[in-house]
mmCIF file of C-alpha atoms in Angstrom:
data_model
loop_
_atom_site.group_PDB
_atom_site.id
_atom_site.type_symbol
_atom_site.label_atom_id
_atom_site.label_comp_id
_atom_site.label_asym_id
_atom_site.label_seq_id
_atom_site.Cartn_x
_atom_site.Cartn_y
_atom_site.Cartn_z
ATOM 1 C CA UNK P 23 -81.597 20.822 -24.763
ATOM 2 C CA UNK P 24 -84.242 20.486 -27.462
ATOM 3 C CA UNK P 25 -84.387 18.612 -30.718
ATOM 4 C CA UNK P 26 -82.285 15.598 -31.718
ATOM 5 C CA UNK P 27 -78.615 15.176 -30.825
ATOM 6 C CA UNK P 28 -76.584 14.092 -33.871
ATOM 7 C CA UNK P 29 -73.217 12.305 -33.798
ATOM 8 C CA UNK P 30 -71.233 12.651 -37.008
ATOM 9 C CA UNK P 31 -67.759 12.101 -38.409
ATOM 10 C CA UNK P 32 -66.044 13.632 -41.423
ATOM 11 C CA UNK P 33 -63.579 12.537 -44.102
ATOM 12 C CA UNK P 34 -60.054 11.277 -43.457
ATOM 13 C CA UNK P 35 -58.365 14.385 -44.880
ATOM 14 C CA UNK P 36 -59.468 18.044 -44.891
ATOM 15 C CA UNK P 37 -60.775 19.550 -48.103
ATOM 16 C CA UNK P 38 -58.347 21.866 -49.946
ATOM 17 C CA UNK P 39 -57.866 25.141 -48.080
ATOM 18 C CA UNK P 40 -59.451 23.876 -44.862
ATOM 19 C CA UNK P 41 -57.781 23.472 -41.471
ATOM 20 C CA UNK P 42 -57.514 19.847 -40.236
ATOM 21 C CA UNK P 43 -59.741 19.055 -37.269
ATOM 22 C CA UNK P 44 -60.863 16.176 -35.078
ATOM 23 C CA UNK P 45 -59.579 12.799 -36.337
ATOM 24 C CA UNK P 46 -57.933 14.447 -39.371
ATOM 25 C CA UNK P 47 -55.250 15.706 -36.975
ATOM 26 C CA UNK P 48 -53.955 12.127 -36.626
ATOM 27 C CA UNK P 49 -53.237 11.885 -40.373
ATOM 28 C CA UNK P 50 -52.694 15.321 -41.910
ATOM 29 C CA UNK P 51 -49.553 17.422 -41.206
ATOM 30 C CA UNK P 52 -48.505 15.233 -38.286
ATOM 31 C CA UNK P 53 -45.148 17.023 -38.035
ATOM 32 C CA UNK P 54 -47.108 19.943 -36.547
ATOM 33 C CA UNK P 55 -49.812 17.854 -34.874
ATOM 34 C CA UNK P 56 -49.407 19.262 -31.360
ATOM 35 C CA UNK P 57 -49.359 22.840 -32.672
ATOM 36 C CA UNK P 58 -52.450 22.194 -34.803
ATOM 37 C CA UNK P 59 -54.364 20.735 -31.856
ATOM 38 C CA UNK P 60 -53.515 23.716 -29.655
ATOM 39 C CA UNK P 61 -54.546 26.090 -32.469
ATOM 40 C CA UNK P 62 -57.943 24.380 -32.779
ATOM 41 C CA UNK P 63 -58.470 24.620 -29.013
ATOM 42 C CA UNK P 64 -57.581 28.327 -28.999
ATOM 43 C CA UNK P 65 -60.388 29.030 -31.464
ATOM 44 C CA UNK P 66 -62.711 28.621 -28.470
ATOM 45 C CA UNK P 67 -62.309 31.951 -26.662
ATOM 46 C CA UNK P 68 -63.709 30.478 -23.453
ATOM 47 C CA UNK P 69 -61.074 27.731 -23.208
ATOM 48 C CA UNK P 70 -58.019 27.933 -20.973
ATOM 49 C CA UNK P 71 -54.545 28.008 -22.572
ATOM 50 C CA UNK P 72 -53.061 24.561 -23.202
ATOM 51 C CA UNK P 73 -49.556 23.457 -22.224
ATOM 52 C CA UNK P 74 -47.542 22.028 -25.114
ATOM 53 C CA UNK P 75 -45.858 19.436 -22.881
ATOM 54 C CA UNK P 76 -49.184 18.053 -21.626
ATOM 55 C CA UNK P 77 -50.679 17.872 -25.130
ATOM 56 C CA UNK P 78 -47.536 16.080 -26.331
ATOM 57 C CA UNK P 79 -47.686 13.581 -23.439
ATOM 58 C CA UNK P 80 -51.355 12.812 -24.155
ATOM 59 C CA UNK P 81 -50.526 12.316 -27.840
ATOM 60 C CA UNK P 82 -47.784 9.801 -26.987
ATOM 61 C CA UNK P 83 -50.072 7.967 -24.561
ATOM 62 C CA UNK P 84 -52.845 7.609 -27.149
ATOM 63 C CA UNK P 85 -50.327 6.512 -29.796
ATOM 64 C CA UNK P 86 -49.146 3.733 -27.480
ATOM 65 C CA UNK P 87 -52.445 2.460 -26.090
ATOM 66 C CA UNK P 88 -55.457 3.488 -28.203
ATOM 67 C CA UNK P 89 -56.306 1.060 -31.059
ATOM 68 C CA UNK P 90 -58.310 3.714 -32.949
ATOM 69 C CA UNK P 91 -55.388 6.154 -32.899
ATOM 70 C CA UNK P 92 -53.064 3.337 -33.986
ATOM 71 C CA UNK P 93 -55.378 2.654 -36.924
ATOM 72 C CA UNK P 94 -55.222 6.288 -38.015
ATOM 73 C CA UNK P 95 -51.416 6.194 -37.728
ATOM 74 C CA UNK P 96 -51.333 3.074 -39.900
ATOM 75 C CA UNK P 97 -53.535 4.852 -42.427
ATOM 76 C CA UNK P 98 -51.172 7.830 -42.405
ATOM 77 C CA UNK P 99 -48.243 5.527 -43.236
ATOM 78 C CA UNK P 100 -50.161 3.914 -46.101
ATOM 79 C CA UNK P 101 -51.019 7.301 -47.582
ATOM 80 C CA UNK P 102 -47.363 8.332 -47.457
ATOM 81 C CA UNK P 103 -46.131 5.085 -49.000
ATOM 82 C CA UNK P 104 -48.531 4.733 -51.919
ATOM 83 C CA UNK P 105 -50.293 8.090 -52.146
ATOM 84 C CA UNK P 106 -53.468 6.022 -52.536
ATOM 85 C CA UNK P 107 -56.325 8.406 -53.278
ATOM 86 C CA UNK P 108 -58.958 5.657 -53.144
ATOM 87 C CA UNK P 109 -58.133 4.412 -49.652
ATOM 88 C CA UNK P 110 -61.039 3.885 -47.272
ATOM 89 C CA UNK P 111 -61.204 3.218 -43.550
ATOM 90 C CA UNK P 112 -63.877 0.890 -42.210
ATOM 91 C CA UNK P 113 -64.544 1.366 -38.495
ATOM 92 C CA UNK P 114 -66.186 -1.843 -37.346
ATOM 93 C CA UNK P 115 -69.449 -1.181 -35.554
ATOM 94 C CA UNK P 116 -70.481 -4.724 -34.664
ATOM 95 C CA UNK P 117 -68.278 -7.754 -34.107
ATOM 96 C CA UNK P 118 -68.893 -11.455 -34.504
ATOM 97 C CA UNK P 119 -68.057 -12.089 -30.858
ATOM 98 C CA UNK P 120 -70.160 -11.221 -27.831
ATOM 99 C CA UNK P 121 -69.551 -7.808 -26.328
ATOM 100 C CA UNK P 122 -66.769 -8.117 -23.787
ATOM 101 C CA UNK P 123 -66.652 -5.991 -20.697
ATOM 102 C CA UNK P 124 -63.081 -6.465 -19.532
ATOM 103 C CA UNK P 125 -60.804 -7.329 -22.469
ATOM 104 C CA UNK P 126 -59.496 -4.294 -24.340
ATOM 105 C CA UNK P 127 -60.041 -4.283 -28.121
ATOM 106 C CA UNK P 128 -57.083 -4.680 -30.454
ATOM 107 C CA UNK P 129 -56.463 -2.737 -33.666
ATOM 108 C CA UNK P 130 -57.678 -5.484 -36.024
ATOM 109 C CA UNK P 131 -61.003 -5.648 -34.158
ATOM 110 C CA UNK P 132 -61.892 -1.964 -34.397
ATOM 111 C CA UNK P 133 -61.057 -1.029 -38.004
ATOM 112 C CA UNK P 134 -59.677 -2.138 -41.358
ATOM 113 C CA UNK P 135 -58.128 -0.388 -44.365
ATOM 114 C CA UNK P 136 -59.570 -1.043 -47.817
ATOM 115 C CA UNK P 137 -58.222 0.072 -51.206
ATOM 116 C CA UNK P 138 -60.792 0.530 -53.961
ATOM 117 C CA UNK P 139 -64.514 -0.183 -53.907
ATOM 118 C CA UNK P 140 -66.255 -2.755 -51.736
ATOM 119 C CA UNK P 141 -69.713 -3.668 -50.531
ATOM 120 C CA UNK P 142 -70.599 -1.167 -47.807
ATOM 121 C CA UNK P 143 -73.553 -3.311 -46.806
ATOM 122 C CA UNK P 144 -71.409 -6.012 -45.211
ATOM 123 C CA UNK P 145 -71.279 -4.304 -41.829
ATOM 124 C CA UNK P 146 -74.595 -3.469 -40.194
ATOM 125 C CA UNK P 147 -73.252 -0.515 -38.181
ATOM 126 C CA UNK P 148 -69.854 0.054 -39.769
ATOM 127 C CA UNK P 149 -68.579 3.574 -40.476
ATOM 128 C CA UNK P 150 -66.960 3.974 -43.907
ATOM 129 C CA UNK P 151 -64.597 6.946 -44.218
ATOM 130 C CA UNK P 152 -63.128 8.039 -47.546
ATOM 131 C CA UNK P 153 -60.032 10.149 -48.099
ATOM 132 C CA UNK P 154 -62.066 13.220 -49.063
ATOM 133 C CA UNK P 155 -65.817 12.701 -49.158
ATOM 134 C CA UNK P 156 -66.979 16.293 -48.627
ATOM 135 C CA UNK P 157 -69.763 15.495 -46.180
ATOM 136 C CA UNK P 158 -70.415 14.245 -42.662
ATOM 137 C CA UNK P 159 -71.929 10.864 -41.957
ATOM 138 C CA UNK P 160 -73.902 9.822 -38.929
ATOM 139 C CA UNK P 161 -72.491 7.390 -36.360
ATOM 140 C CA UNK P 162 -74.739 4.762 -34.814
ATOM 141 C CA UNK P 163 -74.817 5.419 -31.073
ATOM 142 C CA UNK P 164 -75.237 1.679 -30.457
ATOM 143 C CA UNK P 165 -71.863 1.043 -32.067
ATOM 144 C CA UNK P 166 -68.893 -0.103 -29.999
ATOM 145 C CA UNK P 167 -66.901 2.691 -31.646
ATOM 146 C CA UNK P 168 -69.008 5.745 -30.796
ATOM 147 C CA UNK P 169 -67.885 6.503 -27.226
ATOM 148 C CA UNK P 170 -64.138 5.808 -27.679
ATOM 149 C CA UNK P 171 -64.114 7.897 -30.871
ATOM 150 C CA UNK P 172 -66.005 10.817 -29.338
ATOM 151 C CA UNK P 173 -64.354 10.759 -25.901
ATOM 152 C CA UNK P 174 -60.766 9.483 -26.345
ATOM 153 C CA UNK P 175 -59.634 11.134 -23.101
ATOM 154 C CA UNK P 176 -62.310 9.265 -21.134
ATOM 155 C CA UNK P 177 -61.663 5.966 -22.933
ATOM 156 C CA UNK P 178 -57.897 6.251 -23.595
ATOM 157 C CA UNK P 179 -57.403 2.547 -24.314
ATOM 158 C CA UNK P 180 -60.284 2.410 -26.775
ATOM 159 C CA UNK P 181 -62.616 0.671 -24.340
ATOM 160 C CA UNK P 182 -65.855 -0.424 -25.986
ATOM 161 C CA UNK P 183 -68.871 1.833 -25.876
ATOM 162 C CA UNK P 184 -72.447 0.605 -25.666
ATOM 163 C CA UNK P 185 -73.798 -1.976 -28.066
ATOM 164 C CA UNK P 186 -77.141 -3.736 -27.999
ATOM 165 C CA UNK P 187 -75.558 -7.206 -27.889
ATOM 166 C CA UNK P 188 -73.784 -7.037 -24.497
ATOM 167 C CA UNK P 189 -75.016 -10.090 -22.526
ATOM 168 C CA UNK P 190 -76.266 -9.750 -18.972
ATOM 169 C CA UNK P 191 -74.372 -11.590 -16.258
ATOM 170 C CA UNK P 192 -76.181 -14.896 -15.717
ATOM 171 C CA UNK P 193 -76.257 -14.302 -11.963
ATOM 172 C CA UNK P 194 -78.301 -11.114 -12.450
ATOM 173 C CA UNK P 195 -80.785 -12.376 -15.037
ATOM 174 C CA UNK P 196 -84.381 -12.580 -13.823
ATOM 175 C CA UNK P 197 -85.637 -15.876 -15.240
ATOM 176 C CA UNK P 198 -89.191 -14.509 -15.309
ATOM 177 C CA UNK P 199 -88.174 -11.926 -17.917
ATOM 178 C CA UNK P 200 -87.088 -12.504 -21.502
ATOM 179 C CA UNK P 201 -84.408 -9.791 -21.620
ATOM 180 C CA UNK P 202 -80.860 -11.176 -21.735
ATOM 181 C CA UNK P 203 -78.909 -8.100 -22.867
ATOM 182 C CA UNK P 204 -77.611 -5.065 -21.001
ATOM 183 C CA UNK P 205 -79.816 -2.013 -21.526
ATOM 184 C CA UNK P 206 -78.388 1.379 -22.414
ATOM 185 C CA UNK P 207 -79.478 2.781 -19.053
ATOM 186 C CA UNK P 208 -77.671 -0.018 -17.195
ATOM 187 C CA UNK P 209 -74.525 0.559 -19.235
ATOM 188 C CA UNK P 210 -74.401 4.282 -18.470
ATOM 189 C CA UNK P 211 -75.265 3.686 -14.814
ATOM 190 C CA UNK P 212 -71.969 1.806 -14.687
ATOM 191 C CA UNK P 213 -70.105 4.557 -16.578
ATOM 192 C CA UNK P 214 -71.124 7.443 -14.289
ATOM 193 C CA UNK P 215 -68.277 6.500 -11.933
ATOM 194 C CA UNK P 216 -65.851 8.198 -14.354
ATOM 195 C CA UNK P 217 -63.808 10.743 -12.376
ATOM 196 C CA UNK P 218 -61.698 13.856 -13.019
ATOM 197 C CA UNK P 219 -63.419 14.756 -16.295
ATOM 198 C CA UNK P 220 -65.047 18.010 -15.131
ATOM 199 C CA UNK P 221 -66.972 19.740 -17.947
ATOM 200 C CA UNK P 222 -66.244 16.905 -20.352
ATOM 201 C CA UNK P 223 -68.152 14.595 -17.999
ATOM 202 C CA UNK P 224 -71.079 17.034 -18.048
ATOM 203 C CA UNK P 225 -71.154 16.778 -21.843
ATOM 204 C CA UNK P 226 -70.849 12.985 -21.579
ATOM 205 C CA UNK P 227 -73.759 12.854 -19.126
ATOM 206 C CA UNK P 228 -76.036 14.974 -21.354
ATOM 207 C CA UNK P 229 -75.017 12.851 -24.331
ATOM 208 C CA UNK P 230 -75.842 9.666 -22.404
ATOM 209 C CA UNK P 231 -79.249 11.044 -21.382
ATOM 210 C CA UNK P 232 -80.125 11.997 -24.967
ATOM 211 C CA UNK P 233 -79.016 8.555 -26.211
ATOM 212 C CA UNK P 234 -81.199 6.768 -23.648
ATOM 213 C CA UNK P 235 -84.253 8.930 -24.386
ATOM 214 C CA UNK P 236 -83.765 8.538 -28.150
ATOM 215 C CA UNK P 237 -83.558 4.762 -27.718
ATOM 216 C CA UNK P 238 -86.837 4.775 -25.760
ATOM 217 C CA UNK P 239 -88.596 6.846 -28.431
ATOM 218 C CA UNK P 240 -87.206 4.626 -31.171
ATOM 219 C CA UNK P 241 -88.556 1.555 -29.354
ATOM 220 C CA UNK P 242 -92.036 3.077 -29.258
ATOM 221 C CA UNK P 243 -91.758 3.975 -32.940
ATOM 222 C CA UNK P 244 -90.651 0.500 -34.053
ATOM 223 C CA UNK P 245 -92.912 -1.581 -31.769
ATOM 224 C CA UNK P 246 -96.332 -0.102 -32.500
ATOM 225 C CA UNK P 247 -97.908 -3.489 -33.248
ATOM 226 C CA UNK P 248 -96.738 -4.987 -29.957
ATOM 227 C CA UNK P 249 -97.702 -1.919 -27.915
ATOM 228 C CA UNK P 250 -101.176 -1.661 -29.533
ATOM 229 C CA UNK P 251 -101.533 1.825 -28.054
ATOM 230 C CA UNK P 252 -104.601 2.565 -30.199
ATOM 231 C CA UNK P 253 -106.749 0.331 -27.937
ATOM 232 C CA UNK P 254 -105.642 1.816 -24.594
ATOM 233 C CA UNK P 255 -108.587 3.107 -22.537
ATOM 234 C CA UNK P 256 -109.010 4.791 -19.191
ATOM 235 C CA UNK P 257 -105.411 5.986 -18.886
ATOM 236 C CA UNK P 258 -104.771 8.875 -16.485
ATOM 237 C CA UNK P 259 -101.746 11.142 -16.167
#
C-alpha cells in the first residue's frame, strides 16, 4: 500500500441514470433491495455467488438492530411521504457524552434529519449528506460513525468506532503520564479479536494500520513547536 487511504461517502440518492450503491441501497428502490445488492456484488468477477436467502436474512437483522440502517429507513419514509427534495441527513460524529464502550448507541444519538438549510459548522466531525449532491465527501476516521458505516457486518448493532475522546479506565492510567484517553492503537488492539470475517478482516486490519500511521504523521505535523525537531543533534538510525 502506498499513498493516503481515503474514506468517503456519497449522496443519499443516486444521480439520474446511475445504479444505486452502498448506503443508497437502503433508500432507493427498496422493493428490489436484495436483488440490487446481489447485482452490485456480481459486478466483482472474483466474488463468489451470493444466496438470496442469506442476503435477505442479513437485511432483516440490520433493519432490526442497526441504528444507522434504521436512520436510513426513516429517511426513506420521509422522502416517500413529503417528496422533500431539500432533505439532509446529519450523521453525528462527536457526542456531548463521553465515549461509551459497552452501551449500544440509539438512533437519535447517531443521526438526525434536517429539512432546509442549517449551520453545518455546529458539529465538529459531523457528516452532512444531501439528497443529490453529486460529489463524495471525506469521513473523519476519528468519528464514532466511521467503522460502523464502513463495516456494518463487523459492527451489526452500530457499535461505536474509534474517537479521540474515549477515556482510559482509571485502574490502567499511569499517574506519571498526562494521557487520559484511549489511543487509536489501543482501540484497534482490542478490536483484532474479531472472528469469522476472513478477507473482510484483512481489509479492516490494513485500514486500521493506515489510520494509526496517518494519526502518527498528523501528530508530527501539528506538534512541530512542541517537538522542536530543528534542534535535534547527534541522532543515529
